[in-house]
Short mmCIF file of C-alpha atoms in Angstrom, two decimals:
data_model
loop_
_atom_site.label_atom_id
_atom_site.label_comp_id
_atom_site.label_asym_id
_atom_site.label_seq_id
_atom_site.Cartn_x
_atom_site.Cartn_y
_atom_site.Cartn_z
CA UNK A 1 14.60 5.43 12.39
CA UNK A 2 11.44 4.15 10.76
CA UNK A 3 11.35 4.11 7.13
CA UNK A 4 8.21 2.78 4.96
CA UNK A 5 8.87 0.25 1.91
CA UNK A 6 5.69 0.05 -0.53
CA UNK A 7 5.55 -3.02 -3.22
CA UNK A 8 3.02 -3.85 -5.61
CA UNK A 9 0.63 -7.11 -4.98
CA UNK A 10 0.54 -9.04 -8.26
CA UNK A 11 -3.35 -11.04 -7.83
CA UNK A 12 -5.47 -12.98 -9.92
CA UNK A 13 -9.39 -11.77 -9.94
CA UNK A 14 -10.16 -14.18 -6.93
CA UNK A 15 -7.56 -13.10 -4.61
CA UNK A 16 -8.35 -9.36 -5.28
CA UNK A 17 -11.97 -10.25 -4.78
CA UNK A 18 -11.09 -11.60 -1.59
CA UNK A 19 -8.69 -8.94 -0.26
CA UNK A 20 -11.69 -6.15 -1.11
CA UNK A 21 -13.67 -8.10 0.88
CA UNK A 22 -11.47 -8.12 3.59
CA UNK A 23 -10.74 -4.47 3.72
CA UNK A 24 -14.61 -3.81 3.42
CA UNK A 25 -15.22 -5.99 6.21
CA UNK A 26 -12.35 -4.37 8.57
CA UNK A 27 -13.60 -1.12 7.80
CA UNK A 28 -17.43 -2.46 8.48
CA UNK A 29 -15.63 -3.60 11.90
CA UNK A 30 -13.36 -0.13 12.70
CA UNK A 31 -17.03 2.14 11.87
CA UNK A 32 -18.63 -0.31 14.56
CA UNK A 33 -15.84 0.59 17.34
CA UNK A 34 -15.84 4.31 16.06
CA UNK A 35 -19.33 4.63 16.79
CA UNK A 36 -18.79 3.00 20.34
CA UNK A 37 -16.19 5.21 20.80
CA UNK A 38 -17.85 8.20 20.06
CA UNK A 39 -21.15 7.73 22.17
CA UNK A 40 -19.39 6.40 25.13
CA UNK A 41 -16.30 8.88 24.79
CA UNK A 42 -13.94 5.58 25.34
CA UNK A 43 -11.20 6.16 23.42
CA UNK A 44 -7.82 4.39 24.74
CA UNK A 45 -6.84 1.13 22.98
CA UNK A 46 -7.13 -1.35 25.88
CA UNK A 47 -10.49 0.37 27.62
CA UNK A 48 -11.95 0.55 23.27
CA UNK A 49 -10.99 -3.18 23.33
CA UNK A 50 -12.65 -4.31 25.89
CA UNK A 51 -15.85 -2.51 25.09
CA UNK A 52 -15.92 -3.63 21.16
CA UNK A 53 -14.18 -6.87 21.04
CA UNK A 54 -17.24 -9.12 21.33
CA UNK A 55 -19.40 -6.61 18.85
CA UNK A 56 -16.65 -6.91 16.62
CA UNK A 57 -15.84 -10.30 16.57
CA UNK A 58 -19.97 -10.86 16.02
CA UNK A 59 -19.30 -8.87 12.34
CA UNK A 60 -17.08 -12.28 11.08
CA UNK A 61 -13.75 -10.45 11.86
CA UNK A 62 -10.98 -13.16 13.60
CA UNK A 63 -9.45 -12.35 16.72
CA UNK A 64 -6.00 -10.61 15.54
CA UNK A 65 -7.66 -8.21 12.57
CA UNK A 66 -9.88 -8.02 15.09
CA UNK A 67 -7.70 -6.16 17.43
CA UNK A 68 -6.38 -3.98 14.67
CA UNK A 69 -9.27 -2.74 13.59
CA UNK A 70 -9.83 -1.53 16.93
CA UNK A 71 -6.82 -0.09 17.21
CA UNK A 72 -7.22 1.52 14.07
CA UNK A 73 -10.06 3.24 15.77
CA UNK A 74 -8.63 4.01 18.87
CA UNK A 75 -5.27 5.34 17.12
CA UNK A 76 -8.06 8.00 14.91
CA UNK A 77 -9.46 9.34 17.91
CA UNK A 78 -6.33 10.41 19.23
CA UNK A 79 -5.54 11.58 15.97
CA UNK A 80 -8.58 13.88 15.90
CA UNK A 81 -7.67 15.01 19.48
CA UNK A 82 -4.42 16.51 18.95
CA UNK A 83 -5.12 18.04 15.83
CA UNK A 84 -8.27 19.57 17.55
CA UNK A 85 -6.23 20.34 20.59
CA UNK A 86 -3.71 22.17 18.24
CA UNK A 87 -6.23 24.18 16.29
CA UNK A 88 -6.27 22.80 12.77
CA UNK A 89 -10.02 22.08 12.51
CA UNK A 90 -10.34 25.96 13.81
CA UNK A 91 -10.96 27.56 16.86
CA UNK A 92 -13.90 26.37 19.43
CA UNK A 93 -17.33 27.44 18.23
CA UNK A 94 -16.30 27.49 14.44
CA UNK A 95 -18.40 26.05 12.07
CA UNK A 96 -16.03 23.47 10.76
CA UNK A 97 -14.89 22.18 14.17
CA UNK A 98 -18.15 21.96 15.82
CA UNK A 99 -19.04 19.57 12.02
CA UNK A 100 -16.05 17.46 12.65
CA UNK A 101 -17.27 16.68 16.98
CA UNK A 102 -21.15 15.84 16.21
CA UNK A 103 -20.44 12.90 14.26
CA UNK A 104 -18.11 9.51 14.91
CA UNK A 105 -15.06 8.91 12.92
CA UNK A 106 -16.21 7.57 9.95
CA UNK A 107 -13.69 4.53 7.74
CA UNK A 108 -13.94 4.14 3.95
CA UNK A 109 -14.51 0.84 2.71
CA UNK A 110 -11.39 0.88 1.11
CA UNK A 111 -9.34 2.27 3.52
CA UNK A 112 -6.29 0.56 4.38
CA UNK A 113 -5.82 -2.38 7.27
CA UNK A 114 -2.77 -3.00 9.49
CA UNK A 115 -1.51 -6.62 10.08
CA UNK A 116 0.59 -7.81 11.98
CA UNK A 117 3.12 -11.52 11.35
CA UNK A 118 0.14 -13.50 12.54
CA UNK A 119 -2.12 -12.45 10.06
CA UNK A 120 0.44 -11.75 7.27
CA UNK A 121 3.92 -13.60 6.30
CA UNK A 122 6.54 -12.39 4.19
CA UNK A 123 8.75 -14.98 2.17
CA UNK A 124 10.97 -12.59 0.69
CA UNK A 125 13.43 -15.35 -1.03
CA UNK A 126 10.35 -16.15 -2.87
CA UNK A 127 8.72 -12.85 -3.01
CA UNK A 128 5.95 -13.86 -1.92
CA UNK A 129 3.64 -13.38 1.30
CA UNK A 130 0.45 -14.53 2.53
CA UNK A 131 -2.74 -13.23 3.98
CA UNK A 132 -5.66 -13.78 6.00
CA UNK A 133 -8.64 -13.04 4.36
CA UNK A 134 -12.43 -13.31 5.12
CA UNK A 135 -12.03 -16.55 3.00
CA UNK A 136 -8.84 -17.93 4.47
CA UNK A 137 -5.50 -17.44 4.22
CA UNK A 138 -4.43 -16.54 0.55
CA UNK A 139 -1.05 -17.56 0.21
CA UNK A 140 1.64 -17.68 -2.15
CA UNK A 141 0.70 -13.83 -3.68
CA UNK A 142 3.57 -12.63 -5.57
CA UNK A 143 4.92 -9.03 -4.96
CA UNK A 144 7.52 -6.56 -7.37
CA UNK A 145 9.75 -4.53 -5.38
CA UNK A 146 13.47 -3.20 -6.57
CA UNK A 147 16.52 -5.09 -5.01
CA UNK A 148 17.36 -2.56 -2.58
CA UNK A 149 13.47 -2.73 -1.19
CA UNK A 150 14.10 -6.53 -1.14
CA UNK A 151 17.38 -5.76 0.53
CA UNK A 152 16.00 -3.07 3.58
CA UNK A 153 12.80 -5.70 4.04
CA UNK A 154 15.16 -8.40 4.70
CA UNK A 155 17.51 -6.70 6.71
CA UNK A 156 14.82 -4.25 8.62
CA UNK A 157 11.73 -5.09 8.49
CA UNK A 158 9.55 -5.25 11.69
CA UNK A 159 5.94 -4.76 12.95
CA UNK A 160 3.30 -4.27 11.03
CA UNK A 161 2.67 -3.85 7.31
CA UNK A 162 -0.26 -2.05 5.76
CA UNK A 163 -2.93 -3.49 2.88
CA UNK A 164 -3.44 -0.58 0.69
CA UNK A 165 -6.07 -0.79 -2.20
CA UNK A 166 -4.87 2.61 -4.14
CA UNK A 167 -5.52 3.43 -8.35
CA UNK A 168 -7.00 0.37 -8.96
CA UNK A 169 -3.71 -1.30 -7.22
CA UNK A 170 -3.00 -3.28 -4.36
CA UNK A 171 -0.05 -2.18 -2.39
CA UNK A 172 1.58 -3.54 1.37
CA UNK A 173 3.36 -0.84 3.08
CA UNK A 174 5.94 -2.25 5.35
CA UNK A 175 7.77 -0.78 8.09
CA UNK A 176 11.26 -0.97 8.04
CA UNK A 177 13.55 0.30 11.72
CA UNK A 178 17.03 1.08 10.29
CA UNK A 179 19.75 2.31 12.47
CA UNK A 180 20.98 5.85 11.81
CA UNK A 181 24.86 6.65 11.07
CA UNK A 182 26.81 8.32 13.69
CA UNK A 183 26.35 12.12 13.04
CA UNK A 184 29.35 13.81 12.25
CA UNK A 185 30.72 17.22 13.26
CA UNK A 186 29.60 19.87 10.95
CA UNK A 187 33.41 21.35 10.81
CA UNK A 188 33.10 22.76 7.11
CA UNK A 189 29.82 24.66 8.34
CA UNK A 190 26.66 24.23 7.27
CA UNK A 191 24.88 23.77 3.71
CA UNK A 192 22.02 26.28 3.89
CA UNK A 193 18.61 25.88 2.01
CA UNK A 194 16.67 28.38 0.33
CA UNK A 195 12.91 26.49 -0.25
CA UNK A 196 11.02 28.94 -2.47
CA UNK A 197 8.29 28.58 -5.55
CA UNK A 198 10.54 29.91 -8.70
CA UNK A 199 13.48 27.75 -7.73
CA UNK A 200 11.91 25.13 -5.37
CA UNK A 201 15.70 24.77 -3.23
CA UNK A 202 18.86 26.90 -3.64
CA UNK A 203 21.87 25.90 -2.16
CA UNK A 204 24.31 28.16 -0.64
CA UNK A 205 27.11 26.49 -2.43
CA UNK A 206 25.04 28.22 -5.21
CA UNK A 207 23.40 25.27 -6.81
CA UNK A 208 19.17 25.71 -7.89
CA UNK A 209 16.72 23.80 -8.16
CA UNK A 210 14.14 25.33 -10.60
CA UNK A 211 10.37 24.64 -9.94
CA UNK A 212 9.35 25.91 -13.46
CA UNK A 213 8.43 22.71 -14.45
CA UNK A 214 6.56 21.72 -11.37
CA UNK A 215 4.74 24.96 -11.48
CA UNK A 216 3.60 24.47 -15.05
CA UNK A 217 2.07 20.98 -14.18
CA UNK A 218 0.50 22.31 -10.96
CA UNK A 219 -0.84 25.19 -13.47
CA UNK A 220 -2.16 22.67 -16.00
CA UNK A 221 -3.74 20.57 -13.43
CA UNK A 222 -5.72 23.50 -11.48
CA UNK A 223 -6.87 24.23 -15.00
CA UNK A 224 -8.04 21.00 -15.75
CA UNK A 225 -9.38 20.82 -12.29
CA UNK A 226 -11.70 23.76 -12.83
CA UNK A 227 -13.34 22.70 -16.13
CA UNK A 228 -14.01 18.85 -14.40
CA UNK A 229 -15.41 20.52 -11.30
CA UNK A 230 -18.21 22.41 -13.46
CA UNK A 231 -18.83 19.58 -15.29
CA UNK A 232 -19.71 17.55 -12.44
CA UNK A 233 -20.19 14.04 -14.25
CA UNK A 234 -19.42 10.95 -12.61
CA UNK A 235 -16.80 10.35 -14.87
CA UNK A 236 -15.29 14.06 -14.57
CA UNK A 237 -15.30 12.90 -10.93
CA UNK A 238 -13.51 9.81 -11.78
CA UNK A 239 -10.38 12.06 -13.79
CA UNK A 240 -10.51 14.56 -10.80
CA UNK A 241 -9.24 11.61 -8.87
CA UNK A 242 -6.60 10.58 -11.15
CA UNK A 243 -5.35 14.00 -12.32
CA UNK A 244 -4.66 14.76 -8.49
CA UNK A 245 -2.94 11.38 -7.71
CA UNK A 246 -0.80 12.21 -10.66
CA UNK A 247 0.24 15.50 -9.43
CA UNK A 248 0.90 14.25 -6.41
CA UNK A 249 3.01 11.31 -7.10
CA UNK A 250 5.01 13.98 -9.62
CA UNK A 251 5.53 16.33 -6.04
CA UNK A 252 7.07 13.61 -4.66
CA UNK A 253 9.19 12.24 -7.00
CA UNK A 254 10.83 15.80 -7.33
CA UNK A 255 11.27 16.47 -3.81
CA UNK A 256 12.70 12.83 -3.63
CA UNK A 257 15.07 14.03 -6.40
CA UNK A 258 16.00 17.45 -5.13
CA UNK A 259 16.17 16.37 -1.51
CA UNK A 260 18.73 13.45 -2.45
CA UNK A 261 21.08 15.94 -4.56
CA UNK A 262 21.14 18.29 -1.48
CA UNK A 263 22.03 15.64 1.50
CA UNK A 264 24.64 14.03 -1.03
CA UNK A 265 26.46 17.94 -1.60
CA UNK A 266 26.41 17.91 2.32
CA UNK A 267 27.57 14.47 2.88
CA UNK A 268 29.89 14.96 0.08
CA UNK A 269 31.93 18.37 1.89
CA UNK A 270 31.30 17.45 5.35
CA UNK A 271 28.75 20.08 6.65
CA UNK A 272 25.47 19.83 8.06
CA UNK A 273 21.79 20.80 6.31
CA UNK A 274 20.34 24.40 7.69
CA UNK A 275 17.09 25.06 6.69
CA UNK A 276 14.47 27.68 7.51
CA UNK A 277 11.41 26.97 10.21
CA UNK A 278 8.69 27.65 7.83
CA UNK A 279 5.96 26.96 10.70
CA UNK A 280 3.04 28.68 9.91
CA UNK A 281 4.51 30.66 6.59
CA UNK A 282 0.88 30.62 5.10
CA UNK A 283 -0.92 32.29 8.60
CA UNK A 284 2.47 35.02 7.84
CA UNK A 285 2.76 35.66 4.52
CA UNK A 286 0.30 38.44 2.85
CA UNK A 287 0.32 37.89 -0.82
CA UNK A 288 -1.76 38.54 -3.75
CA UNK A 289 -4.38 35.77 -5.03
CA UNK A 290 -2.53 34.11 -8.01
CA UNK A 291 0.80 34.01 -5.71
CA UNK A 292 -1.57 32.61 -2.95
CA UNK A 293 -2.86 29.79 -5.09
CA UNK A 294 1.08 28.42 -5.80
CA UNK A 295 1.96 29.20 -2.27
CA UNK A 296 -1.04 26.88 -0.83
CA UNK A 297 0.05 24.40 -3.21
CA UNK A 298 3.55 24.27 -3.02
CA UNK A 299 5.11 21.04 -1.01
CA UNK A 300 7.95 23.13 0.77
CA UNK A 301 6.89 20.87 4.00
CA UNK A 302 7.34 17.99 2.76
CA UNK A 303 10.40 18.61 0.53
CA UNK A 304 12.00 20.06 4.05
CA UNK A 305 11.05 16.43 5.05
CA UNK A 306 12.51 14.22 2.93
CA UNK A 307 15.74 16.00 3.27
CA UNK A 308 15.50 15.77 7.30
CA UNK A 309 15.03 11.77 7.15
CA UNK A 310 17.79 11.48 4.35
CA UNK A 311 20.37 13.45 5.99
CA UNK A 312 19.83 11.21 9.73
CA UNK A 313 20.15 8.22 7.78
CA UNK A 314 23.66 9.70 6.26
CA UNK A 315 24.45 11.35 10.04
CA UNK A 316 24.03 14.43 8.82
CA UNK A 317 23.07 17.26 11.53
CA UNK A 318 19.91 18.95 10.41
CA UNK A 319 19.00 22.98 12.00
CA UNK A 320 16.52 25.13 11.59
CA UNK A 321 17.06 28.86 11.51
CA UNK A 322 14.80 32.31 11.90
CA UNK A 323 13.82 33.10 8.47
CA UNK A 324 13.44 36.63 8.60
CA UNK A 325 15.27 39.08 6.51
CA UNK A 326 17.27 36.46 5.47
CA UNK A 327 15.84 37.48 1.67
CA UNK A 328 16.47 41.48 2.43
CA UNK A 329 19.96 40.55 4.35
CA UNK A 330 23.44 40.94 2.76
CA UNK A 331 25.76 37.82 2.97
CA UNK A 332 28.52 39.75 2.87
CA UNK A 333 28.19 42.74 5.36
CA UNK A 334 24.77 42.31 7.01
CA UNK A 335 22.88 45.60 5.80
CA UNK A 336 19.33 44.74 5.76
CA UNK A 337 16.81 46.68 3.43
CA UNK A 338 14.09 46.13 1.30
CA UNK A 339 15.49 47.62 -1.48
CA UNK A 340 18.52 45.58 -1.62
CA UNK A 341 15.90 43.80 -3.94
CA UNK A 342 15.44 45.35 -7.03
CA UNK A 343 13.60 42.63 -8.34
CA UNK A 344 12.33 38.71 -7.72
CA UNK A 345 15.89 37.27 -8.76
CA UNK A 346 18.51 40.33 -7.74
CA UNK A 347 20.20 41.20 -4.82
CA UNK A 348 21.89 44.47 -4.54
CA UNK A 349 23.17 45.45 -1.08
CA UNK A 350 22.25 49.26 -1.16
CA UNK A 351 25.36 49.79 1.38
CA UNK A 352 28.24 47.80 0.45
CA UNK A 353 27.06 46.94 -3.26
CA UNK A 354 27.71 43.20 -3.09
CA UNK A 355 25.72 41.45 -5.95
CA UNK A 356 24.30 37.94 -6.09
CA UNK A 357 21.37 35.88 -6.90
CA UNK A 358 18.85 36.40 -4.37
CA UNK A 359 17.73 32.74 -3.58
CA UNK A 360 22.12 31.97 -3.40
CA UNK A 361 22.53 35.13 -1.33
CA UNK A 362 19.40 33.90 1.06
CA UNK A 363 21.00 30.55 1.72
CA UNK A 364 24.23 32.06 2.70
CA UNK A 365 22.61 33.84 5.25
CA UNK A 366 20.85 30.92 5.98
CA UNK A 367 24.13 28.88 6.54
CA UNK A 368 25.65 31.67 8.44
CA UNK A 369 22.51 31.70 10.99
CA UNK A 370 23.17 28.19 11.61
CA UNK A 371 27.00 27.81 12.09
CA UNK A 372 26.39 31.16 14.72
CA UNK A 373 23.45 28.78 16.27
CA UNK A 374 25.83 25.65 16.36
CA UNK A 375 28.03 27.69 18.12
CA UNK A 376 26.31 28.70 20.85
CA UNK A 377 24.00 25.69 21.32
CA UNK A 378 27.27 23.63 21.73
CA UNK A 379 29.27 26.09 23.11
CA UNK A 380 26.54 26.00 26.02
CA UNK A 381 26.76 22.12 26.70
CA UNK A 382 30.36 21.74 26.85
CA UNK A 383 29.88 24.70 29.93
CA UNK A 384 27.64 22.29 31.59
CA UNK A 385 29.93 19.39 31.18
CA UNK A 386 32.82 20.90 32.43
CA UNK A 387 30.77 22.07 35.49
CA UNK A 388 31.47 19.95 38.28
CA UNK A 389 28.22 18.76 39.89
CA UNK A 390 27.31 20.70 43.59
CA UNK A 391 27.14 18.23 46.16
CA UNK A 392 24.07 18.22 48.39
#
């Protein structure tokens, strides 16, 4: 599996003047090909190559960044076709859709620039690397990363690694192929996963994860948010940038956290993850506007993530389950009704009167749906094994 390591470039002035250069130039280079691209309607990486290379080359760019910033190009094109295949600029003839297919593909000057071991070199015993610039190869540029990063770049590092310019910050993103465990048999059943807004996970082991204190820094940003977007200042501009890194970095770092607690409580009893297929919840879900705000903000997807790629490095078998009912559902004798919830945090079954917190009593369901799915899923294949094959 593909992981991504990030470490921080430590420069002097003249090597960061030189690397902003660089990316401004790349970008200069990828806008040139994106324009190509879109007039023409040549969008594959070899047939893109062929028709830029020479206009690209013209710009100052050497061969090998060359290349990349074409395939940069030609890598955002197919982007924009699948997500415009898949609806998620809106439907043909919409306003936003028909903006985003009159006009090329446009690259920020800052944006960031793959490289590849001819144009950058890692010595990690030194940690240190070097990189071709517009002015030559800088070399000897110190990096901070932990000792485990240092550990999983010298072990699995391969292919390319990204220049990022992010915060005032320079950053290389390196990709790291790591072999996943064996998976294991799920005998103890399943861990199921409640994702919601109060409690951001619940386990059905009964463990919560609260999201109060997410919530409140979500609420004090969109706050803050509002009175800078009146404003409209360049520096109010400025903060609206830095307040939304922040919140996002803070996301992250708790679904790092909560994700990590979850695949170690699975790893730790020998079950697999279940979690719900939340696919399209926001299209679904009818709420009111406040509870709309937090649900369009919430990081549920990515959370659901980061425990996916966690558990397959630990060989842990990840499902997904139906998540209907599985909040009206009792765990312990299947009645379904709306009012077995009295309230946000109750659950009352209405027919056998079983109590139980209503995020714990969701994930039990949750964990049931999936051992009855592992059943049958595998209960199906060994059928087909043990079916001899028909000769022709």
């Amino acid at each position: 599996m593909k992981l991504v390591v990030q470490v921080k470039l430590l420069l002097d002035a003249a090597t960061a003047s030189a690397l902003r250069e660089t990316l401004t130039l790349c970008n200069q280079a990828a806008n040139c090909a994106s324009r190509a691209a879109f007039t023409t309607g040549i969008i594959g990486k070899q047939a893109l190559q062929r028709l830029t290379y020479t206009a690209v080359k013209q710009l100052g760019v050497s061969a090998q960044p060359a290349l990349h910033c074409i395939r940069k190009t030609a890598g955002a094109y197919a982007t924009l076709k699948a997500n415009l295949a898949a609806g998620n600029y809106g439907p043909a003839g919409s306003k936003r859709r028909e903006r985003v297919e009159a006009e090329p593909i446009r690259f920020r000057k800052d944006a960031a620039q793959p490289f590849d071991d001819r144009c950058l070199s890692w010595q990690l015993d030194a940690r240190t690397v070097s990189i071709w610039t517009v002015h030559g190869r800088a070399r000897n540029i110190p990096f901070d990363c932990s000792a485990e990063q240092a550990k999983m770049l010298t072990d699995h590092r391969r292919g390319e690694s990204d220049l990022v310019y992010r915060g005032g910050h320079w950053y290389l993103y390196a990709t790291c192929e790591v072999p996943e465990a064996e998976p294991i048999t799920p005998s103890a059943g399943f861990v199921g996963v409640d994702l919601g807004i109060v409690n951001i996970a619940t386990t059905s082991g009964g463990a919560r994860y609260a999201g109060k204190q997410l919530n409140q820094v979500r609420h004090c940003n969109r706050r803050i948010r509002q009175r800078l977007q009146r404003k409209g200042t360049k520096s109010s501009k400025r903060l609206l940038r830095k307040v939304s890194g922040r919140e996002k970095r803070f996301a992250a770092d708790t679904n790092h956290r909560v994700s990590k607690m979850i695949v170690t409580e699975a790893q730790r009893t020998s079950r697999g993850i279940a979690l719900e297929d939340l696919g399209g919840i926001r299209e679904r879900v009818r709420l009111r506007k406040p509870q709309r705000v937090t649900l369009h903000s919430w990081s549920f997807a990515q959370l659901g993530t980061y425990i996916a790629y966690k558990a397959r490095r630990a060989g842990i078998p990840v499902t997904y389950v139906d998540p209907r009912y599985t909040s009206q559902q009792c765990s312990g004798c299947g009645h379904v009704s709306k009012k077995n919830r009295p309230n946000q945090a109750s659950f009352v079954c209405t027919s056998c009167g079983f109590a139980e917190h209503a995020d714990v009593n969701a994930a039990r369901n949750i964990a049931a749906r999936a051992v009855a799915g592992w059943a049958v899923s595998h209960a199906a294949d060994d059928a087909a094994e043990s079916t001899p094959a028909r000769r022709g």
